mmCIF file of C-alpha atoms in Angstrom:
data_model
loop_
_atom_site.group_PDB
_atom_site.id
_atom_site.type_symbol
_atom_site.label_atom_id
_atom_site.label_comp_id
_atom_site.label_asym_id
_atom_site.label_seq_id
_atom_site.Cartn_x
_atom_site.Cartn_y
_atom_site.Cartn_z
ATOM 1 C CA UNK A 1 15.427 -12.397 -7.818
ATOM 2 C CA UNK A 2 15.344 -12.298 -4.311
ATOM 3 C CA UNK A 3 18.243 -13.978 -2.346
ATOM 4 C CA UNK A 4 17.918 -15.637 1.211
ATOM 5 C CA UNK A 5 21.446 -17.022 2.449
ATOM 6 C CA UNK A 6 21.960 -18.826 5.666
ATOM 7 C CA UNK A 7 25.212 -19.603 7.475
ATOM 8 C CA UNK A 8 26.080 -19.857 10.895
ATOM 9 C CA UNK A 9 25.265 -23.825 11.183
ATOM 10 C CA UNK A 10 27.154 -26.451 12.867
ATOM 11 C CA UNK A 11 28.336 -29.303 15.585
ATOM 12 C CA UNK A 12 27.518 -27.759 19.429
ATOM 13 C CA UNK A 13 27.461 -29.559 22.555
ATOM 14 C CA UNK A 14 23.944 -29.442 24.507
ATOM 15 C CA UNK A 15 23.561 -26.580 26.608
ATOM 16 C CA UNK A 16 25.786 -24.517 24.378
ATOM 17 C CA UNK A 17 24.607 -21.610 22.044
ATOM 18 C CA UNK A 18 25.113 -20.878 18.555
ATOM 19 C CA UNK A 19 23.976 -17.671 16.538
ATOM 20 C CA UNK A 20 22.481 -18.133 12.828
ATOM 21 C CA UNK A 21 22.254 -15.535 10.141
ATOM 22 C CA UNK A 22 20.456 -15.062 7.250
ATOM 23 C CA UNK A 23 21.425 -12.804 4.557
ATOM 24 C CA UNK A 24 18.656 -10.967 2.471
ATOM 25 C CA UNK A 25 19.176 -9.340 -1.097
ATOM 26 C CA UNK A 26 17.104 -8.335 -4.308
ATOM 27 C CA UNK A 27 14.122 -6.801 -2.267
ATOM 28 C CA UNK A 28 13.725 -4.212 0.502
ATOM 29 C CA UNK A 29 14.489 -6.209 3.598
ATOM 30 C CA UNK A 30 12.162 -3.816 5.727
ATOM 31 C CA UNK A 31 9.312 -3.681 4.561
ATOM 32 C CA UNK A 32 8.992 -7.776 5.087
ATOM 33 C CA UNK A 33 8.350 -10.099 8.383
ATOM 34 C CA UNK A 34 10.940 -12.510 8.421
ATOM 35 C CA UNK A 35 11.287 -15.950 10.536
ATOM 36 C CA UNK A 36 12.595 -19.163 11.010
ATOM 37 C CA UNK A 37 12.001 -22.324 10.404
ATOM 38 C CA UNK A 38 13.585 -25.665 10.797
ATOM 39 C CA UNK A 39 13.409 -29.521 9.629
ATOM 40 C CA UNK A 40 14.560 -31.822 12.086
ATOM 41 C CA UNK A 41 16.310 -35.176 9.598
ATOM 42 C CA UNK A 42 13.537 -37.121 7.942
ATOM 43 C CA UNK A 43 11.051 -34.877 9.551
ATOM 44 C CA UNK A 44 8.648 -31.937 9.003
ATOM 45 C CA UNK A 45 8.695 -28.539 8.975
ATOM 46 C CA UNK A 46 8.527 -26.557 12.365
ATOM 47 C CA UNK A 47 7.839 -22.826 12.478
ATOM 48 C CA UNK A 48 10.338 -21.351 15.264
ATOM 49 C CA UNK A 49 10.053 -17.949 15.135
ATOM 50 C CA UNK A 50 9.148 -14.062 12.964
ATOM 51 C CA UNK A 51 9.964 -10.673 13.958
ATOM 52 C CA UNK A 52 8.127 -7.804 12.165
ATOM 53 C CA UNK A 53 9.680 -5.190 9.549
ATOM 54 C CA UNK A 54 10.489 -2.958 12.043
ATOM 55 C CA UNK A 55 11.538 -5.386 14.722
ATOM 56 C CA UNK A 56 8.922 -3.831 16.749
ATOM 57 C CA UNK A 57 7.397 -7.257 17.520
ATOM 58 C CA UNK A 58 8.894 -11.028 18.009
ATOM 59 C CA UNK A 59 7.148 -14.177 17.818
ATOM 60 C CA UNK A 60 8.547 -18.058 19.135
ATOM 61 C CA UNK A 61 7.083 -21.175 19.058
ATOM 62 C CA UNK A 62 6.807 -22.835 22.860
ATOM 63 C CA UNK A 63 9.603 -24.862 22.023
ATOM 64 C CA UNK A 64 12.013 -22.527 21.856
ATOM 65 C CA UNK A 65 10.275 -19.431 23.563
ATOM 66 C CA UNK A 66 13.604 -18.473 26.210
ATOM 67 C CA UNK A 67 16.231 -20.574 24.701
ATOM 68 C CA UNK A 68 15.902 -18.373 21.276
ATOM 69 C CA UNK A 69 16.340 -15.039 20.255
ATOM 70 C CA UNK A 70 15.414 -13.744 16.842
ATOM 71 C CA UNK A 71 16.763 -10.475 15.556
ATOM 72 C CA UNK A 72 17.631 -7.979 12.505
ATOM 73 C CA UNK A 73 19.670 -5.360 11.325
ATOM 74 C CA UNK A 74 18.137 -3.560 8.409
ATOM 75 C CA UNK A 75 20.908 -1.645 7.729
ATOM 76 C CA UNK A 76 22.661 -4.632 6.929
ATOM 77 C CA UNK A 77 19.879 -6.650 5.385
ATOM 78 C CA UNK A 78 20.443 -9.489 7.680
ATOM 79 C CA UNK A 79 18.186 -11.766 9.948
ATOM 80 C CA UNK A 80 19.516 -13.531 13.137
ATOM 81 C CA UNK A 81 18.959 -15.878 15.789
ATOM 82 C CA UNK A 82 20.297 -16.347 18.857
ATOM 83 C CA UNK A 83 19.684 -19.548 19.739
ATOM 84 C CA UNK A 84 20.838 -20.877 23.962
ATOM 85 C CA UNK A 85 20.568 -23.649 26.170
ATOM 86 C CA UNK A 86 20.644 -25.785 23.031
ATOM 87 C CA UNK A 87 19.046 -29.434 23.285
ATOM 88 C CA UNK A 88 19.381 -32.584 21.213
ATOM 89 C CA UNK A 89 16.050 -32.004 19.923
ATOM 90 C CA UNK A 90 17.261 -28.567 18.558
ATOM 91 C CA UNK A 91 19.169 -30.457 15.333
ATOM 92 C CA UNK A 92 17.778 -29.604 12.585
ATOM 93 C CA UNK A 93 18.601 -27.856 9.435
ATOM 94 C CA UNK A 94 17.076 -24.249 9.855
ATOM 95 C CA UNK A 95 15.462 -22.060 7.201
ATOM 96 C CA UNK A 96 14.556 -18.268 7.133
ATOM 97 C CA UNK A 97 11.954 -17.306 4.933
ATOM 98 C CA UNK A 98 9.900 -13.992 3.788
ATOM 99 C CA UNK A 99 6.776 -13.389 4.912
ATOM 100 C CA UNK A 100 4.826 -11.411 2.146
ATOM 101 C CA UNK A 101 3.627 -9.008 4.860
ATOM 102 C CA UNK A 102 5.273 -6.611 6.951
ATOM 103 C CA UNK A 103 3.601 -7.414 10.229
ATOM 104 C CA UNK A 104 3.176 -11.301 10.727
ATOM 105 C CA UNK A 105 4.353 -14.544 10.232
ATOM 106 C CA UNK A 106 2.250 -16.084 7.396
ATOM 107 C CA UNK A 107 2.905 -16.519 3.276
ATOM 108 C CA UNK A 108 6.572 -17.565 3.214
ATOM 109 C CA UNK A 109 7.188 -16.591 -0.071
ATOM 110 C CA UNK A 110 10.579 -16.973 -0.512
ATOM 111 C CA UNK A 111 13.289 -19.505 1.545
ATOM 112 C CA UNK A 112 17.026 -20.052 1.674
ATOM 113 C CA UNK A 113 18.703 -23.310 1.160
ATOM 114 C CA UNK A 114 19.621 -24.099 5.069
ATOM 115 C CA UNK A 115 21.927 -24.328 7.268
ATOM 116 C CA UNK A 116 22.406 -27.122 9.674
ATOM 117 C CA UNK A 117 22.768 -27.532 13.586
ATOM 118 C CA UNK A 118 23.661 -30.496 15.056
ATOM 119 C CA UNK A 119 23.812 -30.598 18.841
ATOM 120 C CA UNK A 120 25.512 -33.338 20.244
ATOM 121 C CA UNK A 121 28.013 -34.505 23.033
ATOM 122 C CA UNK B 1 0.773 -25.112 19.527
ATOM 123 C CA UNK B 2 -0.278 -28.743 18.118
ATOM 124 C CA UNK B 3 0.497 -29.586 14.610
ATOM 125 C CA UNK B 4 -2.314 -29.229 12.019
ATOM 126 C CA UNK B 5 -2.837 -32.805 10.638
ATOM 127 C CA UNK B 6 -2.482 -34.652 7.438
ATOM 128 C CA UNK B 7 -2.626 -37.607 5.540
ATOM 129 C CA UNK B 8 1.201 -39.142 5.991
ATOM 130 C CA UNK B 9 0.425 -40.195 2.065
ATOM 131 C CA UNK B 10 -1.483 -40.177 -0.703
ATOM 132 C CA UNK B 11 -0.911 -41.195 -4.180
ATOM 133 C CA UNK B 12 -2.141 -41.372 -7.825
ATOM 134 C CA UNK B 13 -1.564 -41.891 -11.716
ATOM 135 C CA UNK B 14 -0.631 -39.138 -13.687
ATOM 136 C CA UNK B 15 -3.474 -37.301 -14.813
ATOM 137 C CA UNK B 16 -5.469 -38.327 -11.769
ATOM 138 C CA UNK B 17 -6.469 -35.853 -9.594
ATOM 139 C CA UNK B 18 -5.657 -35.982 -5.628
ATOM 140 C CA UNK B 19 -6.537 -34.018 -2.725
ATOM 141 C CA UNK B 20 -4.562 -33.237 0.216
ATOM 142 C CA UNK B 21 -6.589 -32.706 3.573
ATOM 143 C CA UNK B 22 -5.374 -29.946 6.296
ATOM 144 C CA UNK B 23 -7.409 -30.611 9.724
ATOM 145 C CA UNK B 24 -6.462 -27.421 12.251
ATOM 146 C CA UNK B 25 -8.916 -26.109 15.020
ATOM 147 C CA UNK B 26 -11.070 -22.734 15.569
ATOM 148 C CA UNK B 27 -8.399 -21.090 16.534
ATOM 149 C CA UNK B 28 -5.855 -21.654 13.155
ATOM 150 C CA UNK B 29 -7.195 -22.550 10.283
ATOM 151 C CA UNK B 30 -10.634 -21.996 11.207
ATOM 152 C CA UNK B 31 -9.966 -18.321 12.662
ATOM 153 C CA UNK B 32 -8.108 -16.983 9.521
ATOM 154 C CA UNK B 33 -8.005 -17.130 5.674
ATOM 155 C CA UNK B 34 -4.335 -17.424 6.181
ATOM 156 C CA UNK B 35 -3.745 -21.098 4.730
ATOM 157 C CA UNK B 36 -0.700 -21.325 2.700
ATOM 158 C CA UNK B 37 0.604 -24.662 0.772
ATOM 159 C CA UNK B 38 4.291 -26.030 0.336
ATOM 160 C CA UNK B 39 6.386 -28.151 -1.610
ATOM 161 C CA UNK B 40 9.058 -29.654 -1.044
ATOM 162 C CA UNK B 41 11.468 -31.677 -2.753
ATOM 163 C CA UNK B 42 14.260 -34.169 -1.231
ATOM 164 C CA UNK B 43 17.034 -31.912 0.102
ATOM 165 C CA UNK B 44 15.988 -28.755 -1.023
ATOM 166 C CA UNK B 45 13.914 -25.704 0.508
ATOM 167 C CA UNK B 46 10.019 -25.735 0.534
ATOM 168 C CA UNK B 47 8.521 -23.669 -2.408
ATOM 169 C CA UNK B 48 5.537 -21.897 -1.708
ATOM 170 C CA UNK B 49 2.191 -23.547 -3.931
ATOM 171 C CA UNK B 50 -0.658 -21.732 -2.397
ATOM 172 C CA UNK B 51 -1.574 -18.912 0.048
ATOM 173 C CA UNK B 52 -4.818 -16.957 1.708
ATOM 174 C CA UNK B 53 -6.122 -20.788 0.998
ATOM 175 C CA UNK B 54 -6.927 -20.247 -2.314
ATOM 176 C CA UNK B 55 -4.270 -18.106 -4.276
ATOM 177 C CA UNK B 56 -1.427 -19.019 -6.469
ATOM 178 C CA UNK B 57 1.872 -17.322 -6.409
ATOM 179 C CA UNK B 58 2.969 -16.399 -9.802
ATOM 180 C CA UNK B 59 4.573 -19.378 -11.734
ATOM 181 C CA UNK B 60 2.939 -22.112 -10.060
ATOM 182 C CA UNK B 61 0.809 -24.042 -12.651
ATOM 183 C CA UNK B 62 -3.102 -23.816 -12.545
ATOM 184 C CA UNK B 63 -3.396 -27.399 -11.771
ATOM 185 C CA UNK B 64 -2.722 -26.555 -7.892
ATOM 186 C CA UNK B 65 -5.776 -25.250 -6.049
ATOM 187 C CA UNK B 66 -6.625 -24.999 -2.256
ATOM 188 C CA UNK B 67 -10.273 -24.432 -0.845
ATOM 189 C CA UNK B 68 -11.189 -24.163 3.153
ATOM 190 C CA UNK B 69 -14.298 -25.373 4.954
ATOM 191 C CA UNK B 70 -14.463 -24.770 8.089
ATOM 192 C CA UNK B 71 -11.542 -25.835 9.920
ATOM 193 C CA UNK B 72 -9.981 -28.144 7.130
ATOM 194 C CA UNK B 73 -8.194 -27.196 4.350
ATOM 195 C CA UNK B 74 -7.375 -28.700 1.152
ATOM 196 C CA UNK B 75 -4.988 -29.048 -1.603
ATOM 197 C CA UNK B 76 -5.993 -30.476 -4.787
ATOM 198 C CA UNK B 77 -3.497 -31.370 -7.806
ATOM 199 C CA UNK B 78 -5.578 -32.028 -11.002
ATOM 200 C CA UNK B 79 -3.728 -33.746 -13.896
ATOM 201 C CA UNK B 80 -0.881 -34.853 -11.933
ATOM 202 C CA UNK B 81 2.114 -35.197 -13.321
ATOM 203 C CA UNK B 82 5.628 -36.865 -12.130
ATOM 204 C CA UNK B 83 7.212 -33.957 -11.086
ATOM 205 C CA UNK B 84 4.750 -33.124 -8.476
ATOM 206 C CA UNK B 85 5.540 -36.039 -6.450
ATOM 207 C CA UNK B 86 7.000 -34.570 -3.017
ATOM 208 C CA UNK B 87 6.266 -33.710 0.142
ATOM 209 C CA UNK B 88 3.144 -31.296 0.233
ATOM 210 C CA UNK B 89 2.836 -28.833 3.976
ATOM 211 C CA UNK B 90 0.076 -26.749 5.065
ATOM 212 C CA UNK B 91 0.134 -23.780 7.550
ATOM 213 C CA UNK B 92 -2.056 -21.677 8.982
ATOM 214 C CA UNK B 93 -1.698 -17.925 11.500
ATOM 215 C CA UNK B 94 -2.980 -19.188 14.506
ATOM 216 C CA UNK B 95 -4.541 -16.222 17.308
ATOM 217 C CA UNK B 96 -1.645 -16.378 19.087
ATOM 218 C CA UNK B 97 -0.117 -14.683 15.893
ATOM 219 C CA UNK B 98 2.338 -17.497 15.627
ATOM 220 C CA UNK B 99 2.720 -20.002 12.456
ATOM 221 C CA UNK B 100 1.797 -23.857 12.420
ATOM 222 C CA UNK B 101 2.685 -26.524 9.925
ATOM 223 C CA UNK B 102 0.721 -29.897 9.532
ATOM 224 C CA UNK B 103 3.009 -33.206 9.561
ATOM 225 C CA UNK B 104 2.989 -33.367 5.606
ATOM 226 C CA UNK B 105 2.059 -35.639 3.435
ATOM 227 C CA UNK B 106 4.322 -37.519 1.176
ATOM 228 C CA UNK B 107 2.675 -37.850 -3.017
ATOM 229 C CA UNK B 108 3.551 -40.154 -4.967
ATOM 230 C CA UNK B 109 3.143 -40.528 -8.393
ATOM 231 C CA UNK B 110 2.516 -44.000 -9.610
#
């Protein structure tokens, strides 16, 4: 069954930075897209960002495009992001999720339970 | 990237059937077949119900089914029944080979 486990969450001040990771198990990490998503409290989903197999190629929603930096070590099976410059508006609990293609951001077949970031003085 | 719009609600009896509209633009869900569906239940992850607008993963029950026309897209839950009251997503690839979500649409089963 595959596995998705996020940590890396917590209480930051705005402007500060905070790195997420997501660790991946049960399934061959590379040959999947992977990306993040977040749900700000009582709100909807937001896609934030998806980097390819291969990290070859990145992709970031305008919100966060600059701020954010998504990443992955395949060796270790592990998805990250980077995120900067953090905002009130960044709080949210964030989710990775599979993509059931190598290449791009679309089918999330599979998430992991969250991990929250609260950003506040 | 603007948010692909729902209904905030919709609700019905069990057994009834409902549909769940998904309004996007020529350039998301009118550009691709990439239109996937999502559940979610109160404080836990979103579980994938539909994807390529029409296709259900394996273990979702044949009473979920998605159709596109144009650039709306639909969910519709035949025979509902009280677990299937949540909150219901759609997404779309978009050109700019990011991912958009509508605003979601709570269902609730009376």
């Amino acid at each position: 069954e595959v596995h998705l486990l996020e940590s890396g969450g917590g209480l930051v001040q705005p402007g500060g930075s905070l790195r997420l990771s997501c660790a991946a198990s049960e399934f061959t990490f590379s040959n999947y897209a992977m990306n993040w998503v977040r749900q700000a409290p009582g709100k909807g989903l937001e896609w934030v960002s998806a980097i390819t197999g291969s990290a070859g190629s990145t992709y970031y929603a305008d919100s966060v495009k600059g701020r954010f930096t998504i990443s992955r070590d395949n060796s270790k099976n592990t998805l990250y992001l980077q995120m900067n410059s953090l905002r009130v508006e960044d709080t949210a609990v964030y989710f990775c999720a599979r993509a059931s293609t190598v290449v791009a951001p679309r089918n999330l077949d599979y998430w992991g339970q969250g991990t929250l970031v609260t950003v506040s003085s | 990237q603007s948010a692909l719009t729902q209904p905030a609600s919709v609700s019905g009896s069990p057994g009834q059937s409902i549909t769940i509209s998904c309004a996007g633009t020529r350039n998301d869900v009118g550009a691709y077949n990439y239109v996937s569906w999502y559940q979610q239940h109160p404080g836990k992850a979103p579980k994938l119900m539909i994807y390529e607008v029409s296709n259900r993963p394996s273990g979702v029950p044949d009473r979920f089914s998605g159709s596109k026309s144009d650039n709306t897209a639909s969910l519709t839950i035949s025979g509902l029944q009280p677990e299937d009251e949540a909150d219901y997503y759609c997404s779309s690839y978009t050109r700019r080979s990011t991912l958009v979500f509508g605003g979601g649409t709570r269902v609730t089963v009376l």
